[in-house]
Amino acid sequence: MKVDLHLHTNASDGALPPSEVVARADSAGLDLIAIADHDTTAGFAPARETAKDLEVDLISAIEISANHRGRDIHILGYLVDPDDPAIAHHSAVARKRRAERVREMIARLEELGVLVDYDDVVAEAGPNAQALARPHLARVLWSQGDVSSVAEAFDRYIADDGPAYVPVQALDVAGAIERIQQAGGIAVWAHPPMPLLGGALEEFVDAGLDGIECYRPRVSPSDLNRLLNKARQYDLVVTGGSDWHGEWHGDLGNFHVDGAVLTDFLERVAA
């Protein structure tokens, strides 16, 4: 069973519409996917409509932006009710905060001598985007010729330690976990930074964290073993996914997880 539990669409900061993401996943031979857009479930309904006529199965998800001591932390919410009123409220608040964040990053870029028009970022996001995000800004920087690639935009300017970076003013991690679980979901720490696996993970577990994303592209064998050991230590479900946003991440389906290593999670999906 080929699984990818972390895909993005243009409902947030992915490049493609939900229907096309699902169609590509099906063509790539994936058996189970999750659309996990940032702070919105708006892509789920069109994705589900497309999936009805294909072989690939789809589960609902969201990737909620949270804050932990000034750092962005992302908590994936699997099996959330996409129509839950609290999720809808969160999405509306996050949309406003993300727009403010982009304006702040544009101001910091201007201080560095790099000029970006906010309206260009909105246009890059497209009419279906429910939230502005760093990849939208990165693609504008690339299209303007300020950088040679989307990756360089992050590396030079807007990565977490970049000179134009601004964190999302978001829920704390406990609030994100609570929001997900109240909507019927499973709360999973997305792409956890390895230096935070000590005390932060224990804090998140105490707040009710259900799982941890272990299988990801470019994770070293030693880091994977450490993640899996932490999952066993705290009795967390294990998930995995590509965090695919578009073709600059390669072809969708190039990375997938064998369902055999996600047994506990898949049992909860099937329950």
Short mmCIF file of C-alpha atoms in Angstrom, two decimals:
data_model
loop_
_atom_site.label_atom_id
_atom_site.label_comp_id
_atom_site.label_asym_id
_atom_site.label_seq_id
_atom_site.Cartn_x
_atom_site.Cartn_y
_atom_site.Cartn_z
CA MET A 1 0.00 0.00 0.00
CA LYS A 2 1.48 3.34 -1.12
CA VAL A 3 0.59 6.20 1.22
CA ASP A 4 1.24 9.95 1.25
CA LEU A 5 -0.40 11.73 4.17
CA HIS A 6 0.91 15.24 3.53
CA LEU A 7 -0.11 16.96 0.30
CA HIS A 8 -0.92 20.61 -0.38
CA THR A 9 -3.20 22.25 -2.94
CA ASN A 10 -3.79 25.80 -4.08
CA ALA A 11 -6.40 26.13 -1.33
CA SER A 12 -3.31 27.07 0.69
CA ASP A 13 0.21 27.27 -0.73
CA GLY A 14 0.32 24.36 -3.15
CA ALA A 15 0.60 24.95 -6.89
CA LEU A 16 -2.28 22.80 -8.15
CA PRO A 17 -6.04 22.62 -7.59
CA PRO A 18 -7.29 19.82 -5.31
CA SER A 19 -8.80 17.90 -8.23
CA GLU A 20 -5.47 17.83 -10.07
CA VAL A 21 -3.51 16.80 -6.99
CA VAL A 22 -5.86 13.85 -6.52
CA ALA A 23 -5.68 12.91 -10.20
CA ARG A 24 -1.87 13.00 -10.14
CA ALA A 25 -1.78 10.92 -6.97
CA ASP A 26 -3.98 8.34 -8.65
CA SER A 27 -1.83 8.31 -11.79
CA ALA A 28 1.26 7.85 -9.62
CA GLY A 29 -0.25 4.71 -8.09
CA LEU A 30 -0.79 6.07 -4.61
CA ASP A 31 -3.44 4.16 -2.66
CA LEU A 32 -4.17 6.57 0.20
CA ILE A 33 -3.56 10.31 0.47
CA ALA A 34 -4.41 13.23 2.73
CA ILE A 35 -4.88 16.81 1.56
CA ALA A 36 -3.33 18.72 4.48
CA ASP A 37 -3.56 22.38 3.52
CA HIS A 38 -2.38 25.10 5.87
CA ASP A 39 -5.13 26.28 8.21
CA THR A 40 -7.98 25.33 5.87
CA THR A 41 -10.02 22.32 4.79
CA ALA A 42 -11.41 24.13 1.74
CA GLY A 43 -9.63 21.77 -0.65
CA PHE A 44 -11.18 18.62 0.77
CA ALA A 45 -14.62 18.77 -0.88
CA PRO A 46 -13.34 19.16 -4.48
CA ALA A 47 -10.64 16.57 -3.80
CA ARG A 48 -13.24 14.10 -2.49
CA GLU A 49 -15.42 14.69 -5.56
CA THR A 50 -12.54 13.81 -7.87
CA ALA A 51 -11.45 10.82 -5.79
CA LYS A 52 -14.91 9.22 -6.10
CA ASP A 53 -14.15 8.21 -9.70
CA LEU A 54 -10.56 7.08 -9.09
CA GLU A 55 -8.72 4.29 -7.30
CA VAL A 56 -6.97 6.48 -4.75
CA ASP A 57 -8.57 6.84 -1.30
CA LEU A 58 -8.66 10.19 0.50
CA ILE A 59 -8.86 11.18 4.15
CA SER A 60 -9.56 14.64 5.53
CA ALA A 61 -6.76 16.64 7.09
CA ILE A 62 -5.53 20.11 7.97
CA GLU A 63 -2.12 21.50 8.92
CA ILE A 64 -2.60 24.01 11.72
CA SER A 65 0.04 26.66 12.30
CA ALA A 66 0.98 26.94 15.96
CA ASN A 67 3.55 28.85 17.96
CA HIS A 68 5.94 27.46 20.55
CA ARG A 69 8.23 29.97 22.21
CA GLY A 70 8.53 32.09 19.09
CA ARG A 71 8.93 29.20 16.66
CA ASP A 72 6.43 28.00 14.08
CA ILE A 73 5.20 24.50 14.83
CA HIS A 74 2.79 22.71 12.51
CA ILE A 75 0.26 20.23 13.83
CA LEU A 76 -1.47 17.96 11.34
CA GLY A 77 -5.07 17.11 12.06
CA TYR A 78 -6.19 13.87 10.45
CA LEU A 79 -9.83 12.81 10.16
CA VAL A 80 -11.10 16.22 11.26
CA ASP A 81 -14.64 17.10 10.27
CA PRO A 82 -13.92 19.53 7.40
CA ASP A 83 -17.18 21.37 8.14
CA ASP A 84 -16.60 21.77 11.87
CA PRO A 85 -17.52 25.36 12.92
CA ALA A 86 -14.40 25.73 15.08
CA ILE A 87 -12.21 24.75 12.13
CA ALA A 88 -14.03 27.29 9.95
CA HIS A 89 -13.48 29.98 12.59
CA HIS A 90 -9.80 29.07 12.85
CA SER A 91 -9.44 29.31 9.07
CA ALA A 92 -10.97 32.79 9.00
CA VAL A 93 -8.68 34.06 11.76
CA ALA A 94 -5.63 32.43 10.20
CA ARG A 95 -6.40 33.96 6.80
CA LYS A 96 -6.23 37.45 8.31
CA ARG A 97 -3.10 36.75 10.32
CA ARG A 98 -1.30 35.24 7.34
CA ALA A 99 -2.06 38.29 5.21
CA GLU A 100 -0.63 40.54 7.92
CA ARG A 101 2.45 38.32 8.12
CA VAL A 102 3.12 38.58 4.39
CA ARG A 103 2.92 42.38 4.61
CA GLU A 104 5.45 42.33 7.46
CA MET A 105 7.83 40.10 5.48
CA ILE A 106 7.51 42.41 2.46
CA ALA A 107 8.47 45.33 4.71
CA ARG A 108 11.53 43.45 5.93
CA LEU A 109 12.51 42.58 2.38
CA GLU A 110 12.27 46.28 1.47
CA GLU A 111 14.73 47.06 4.28
CA LEU A 112 17.07 44.58 2.58
CA GLY A 113 16.67 46.32 -0.77
CA VAL A 114 14.25 43.78 -2.27
CA LEU A 115 10.96 45.24 -3.45
CA VAL A 116 7.80 43.11 -3.62
CA ASP A 117 4.24 44.27 -4.26
CA TYR A 118 1.69 42.68 -1.92
CA ASP A 119 -0.83 42.45 -4.77
CA ASP A 120 1.65 40.32 -6.73
CA VAL A 121 1.74 37.83 -3.86
CA VAL A 122 -2.06 37.73 -3.79
CA ALA A 123 -2.12 37.17 -7.56
CA GLU A 124 0.47 34.40 -7.24
CA ALA A 125 -1.68 32.67 -4.63
CA GLY A 126 -4.66 32.72 -7.00
CA PRO A 127 -8.38 33.08 -6.35
CA ASN A 128 -8.75 29.70 -4.62
CA ALA A 129 -6.14 30.28 -1.92
CA GLN A 130 -7.62 30.53 1.55
CA ALA A 131 -4.36 31.69 3.14
CA LEU A 132 -1.21 33.46 1.98
CA ALA A 133 2.01 31.65 2.79
CA ARG A 134 5.73 31.81 2.28
CA PRO A 135 5.79 29.76 -0.95
CA HIS A 136 3.60 32.41 -2.60
CA LEU A 137 6.11 35.09 -1.64
CA ALA A 138 9.01 32.86 -2.67
CA ARG A 139 7.53 32.31 -6.12
CA VAL A 140 7.16 36.08 -6.61
CA LEU A 141 10.80 36.59 -5.64
CA TRP A 142 11.76 33.93 -8.18
CA SER A 143 9.55 35.31 -10.97
CA GLN A 144 11.00 38.80 -10.41
CA GLY A 145 14.53 37.47 -10.75
CA ASP A 146 15.55 38.33 -7.19
CA VAL A 147 16.52 34.68 -6.67
CA SER A 148 17.29 31.81 -9.02
CA SER A 149 14.85 29.36 -7.43
CA VAL A 150 12.07 29.04 -4.87
CA ALA A 151 14.54 27.22 -2.62
CA GLU A 152 16.95 30.16 -2.79
CA ALA A 153 14.18 32.54 -1.74
CA PHE A 154 13.80 30.54 1.46
CA ASP A 155 17.53 30.08 2.01
CA ARG A 156 18.40 33.76 1.53
CA TYR A 157 15.37 35.52 2.95
CA ILE A 158 12.34 33.75 4.43
CA ALA A 159 13.41 30.46 6.02
CA ASP A 160 12.82 30.24 9.78
CA ASP A 161 16.20 31.83 10.45
CA GLY A 162 16.08 34.19 7.45
CA PRO A 163 16.40 37.99 7.71
CA ALA A 164 12.87 38.62 6.39
CA TYR A 165 11.17 35.82 8.34
CA VAL A 166 8.13 36.62 10.46
CA PRO A 167 6.45 33.88 12.51
CA VAL A 168 2.74 33.25 12.22
CA GLN A 169 0.85 34.80 15.13
CA ALA A 170 -1.03 31.63 15.83
CA LEU A 171 -2.44 29.32 18.46
CA ASP A 172 -0.07 27.73 20.90
CA VAL A 173 0.51 24.02 20.37
CA ALA A 174 -1.92 22.97 23.10
CA GLY A 175 -4.61 25.10 21.46
CA ALA A 176 -3.94 23.56 18.05
CA ILE A 177 -4.15 20.04 19.47
CA GLU A 178 -7.40 20.87 21.26
CA ARG A 179 -8.88 22.42 18.11
CA ILE A 180 -8.09 19.29 16.08
CA GLN A 181 -9.38 16.84 18.65
CA GLN A 182 -12.59 18.80 19.20
CA ALA A 183 -13.19 18.43 15.44
CA GLY A 184 -12.82 14.65 15.76
CA GLY A 185 -9.24 14.53 14.54
CA ILE A 186 -5.88 12.94 15.34
CA ALA A 187 -3.20 15.51 16.20
CA VAL A 188 0.23 14.78 14.71
CA TRP A 189 3.41 16.89 14.90
CA ALA A 190 4.46 17.67 11.32
CA HIS A 191 8.14 17.58 10.26
CA PRO A 192 9.43 18.04 13.81
CA PRO A 193 12.82 19.81 13.99
CA MET A 194 15.25 17.35 15.48
CA PRO A 195 16.64 19.80 18.10
CA LEU A 196 13.14 20.10 19.60
CA LEU A 197 12.62 16.39 20.12
CA GLY A 198 13.68 16.61 23.73
CA GLY A 199 11.64 18.77 26.06
CA ALA A 200 9.21 20.13 23.47
CA LEU A 201 7.91 16.70 22.51
CA GLU A 202 7.22 15.83 26.12
CA GLU A 203 5.31 19.11 26.51
CA PHE A 204 3.25 18.38 23.41
CA VAL A 205 2.48 14.86 24.61
CA ASP A 206 1.31 16.30 27.92
CA ALA A 207 -0.97 18.58 25.88
CA GLY A 208 -2.55 15.54 24.21
CA LEU A 209 -0.47 14.99 21.04
CA ASP A 210 -1.50 11.76 19.30
CA GLY A 211 1.29 11.18 16.81
CA ILE A 212 4.46 12.27 15.07
CA GLU A 213 5.38 12.50 11.39
CA CYS A 214 8.42 10.26 11.01
CA TYR A 215 8.66 9.28 7.34
CA ARG A 216 9.58 12.30 5.20
CA PRO A 217 11.86 13.02 2.25
CA ARG A 218 15.50 13.64 3.11
CA VAL A 219 15.30 12.27 6.66
CA SER A 220 18.54 10.53 7.51
CA PRO A 221 18.41 6.93 8.78
CA SER A 222 19.70 8.04 12.19
CA ASP A 223 17.05 10.77 12.49
CA LEU A 224 14.33 8.35 11.40
CA ASN A 225 15.40 5.88 14.07
CA ARG A 226 15.34 8.62 16.67
CA LEU A 227 11.84 9.69 15.62
CA LEU A 228 10.56 6.13 15.70
CA ASN A 229 12.10 5.55 19.12
CA LYS A 230 10.39 8.69 20.44
CA ALA A 231 7.08 7.48 19.00
CA ARG A 232 7.47 4.19 20.85
CA GLN A 233 8.57 5.92 24.04
CA TYR A 234 5.47 8.11 24.16
CA ASP A 235 3.06 5.64 22.53
CA LEU A 236 2.42 7.93 19.54
CA VAL A 237 1.02 6.91 16.18
CA VAL A 238 3.48 7.21 13.29
CA THR A 239 2.66 8.98 10.03
CA GLY A 240 4.54 10.10 6.95
CA GLY A 241 4.23 12.14 3.81
CA SER A 242 6.04 14.15 1.19
CA ASP A 243 4.82 17.66 2.15
CA TRP A 244 4.39 18.10 -1.61
CA HIS A 245 3.52 21.59 -2.79
CA GLY A 246 4.34 21.45 -6.49
CA GLU A 247 6.71 20.27 -9.16
CA TRP A 248 9.68 22.01 -7.57
CA HIS A 249 9.45 19.16 -5.05
CA GLY A 250 9.69 16.62 -7.86
CA ASP A 251 6.94 14.45 -9.27
CA LEU A 252 4.06 13.67 -6.93
CA GLY A 253 4.41 10.03 -5.95
CA ASN A 254 8.20 9.92 -6.09
CA PHE A 255 8.05 9.75 -2.30
CA HIS A 256 5.57 7.52 -0.55
CA VAL A 257 5.33 5.53 2.64
CA ASP A 258 4.66 1.79 2.80
CA GLY A 259 1.39 1.30 4.64
CA ALA A 260 2.96 -1.60 6.52
CA VAL A 261 4.88 0.85 8.73
CA LEU A 262 1.77 2.91 9.52
CA THR A 263 -0.33 0.09 10.98
CA ASP A 264 -1.50 1.87 14.14
CA PHE A 265 -2.52 5.00 12.23
CA LEU A 266 -4.31 3.07 9.49
CA GLU A 267 -6.23 1.09 12.11
CA ARG A 268 -7.54 4.36 13.52
CA VAL A 269 -8.49 5.49 10.00
CA ALA A 270 -10.42 2.26 9.44
CA ALA A 271 -12.15 2.34 12.84
#
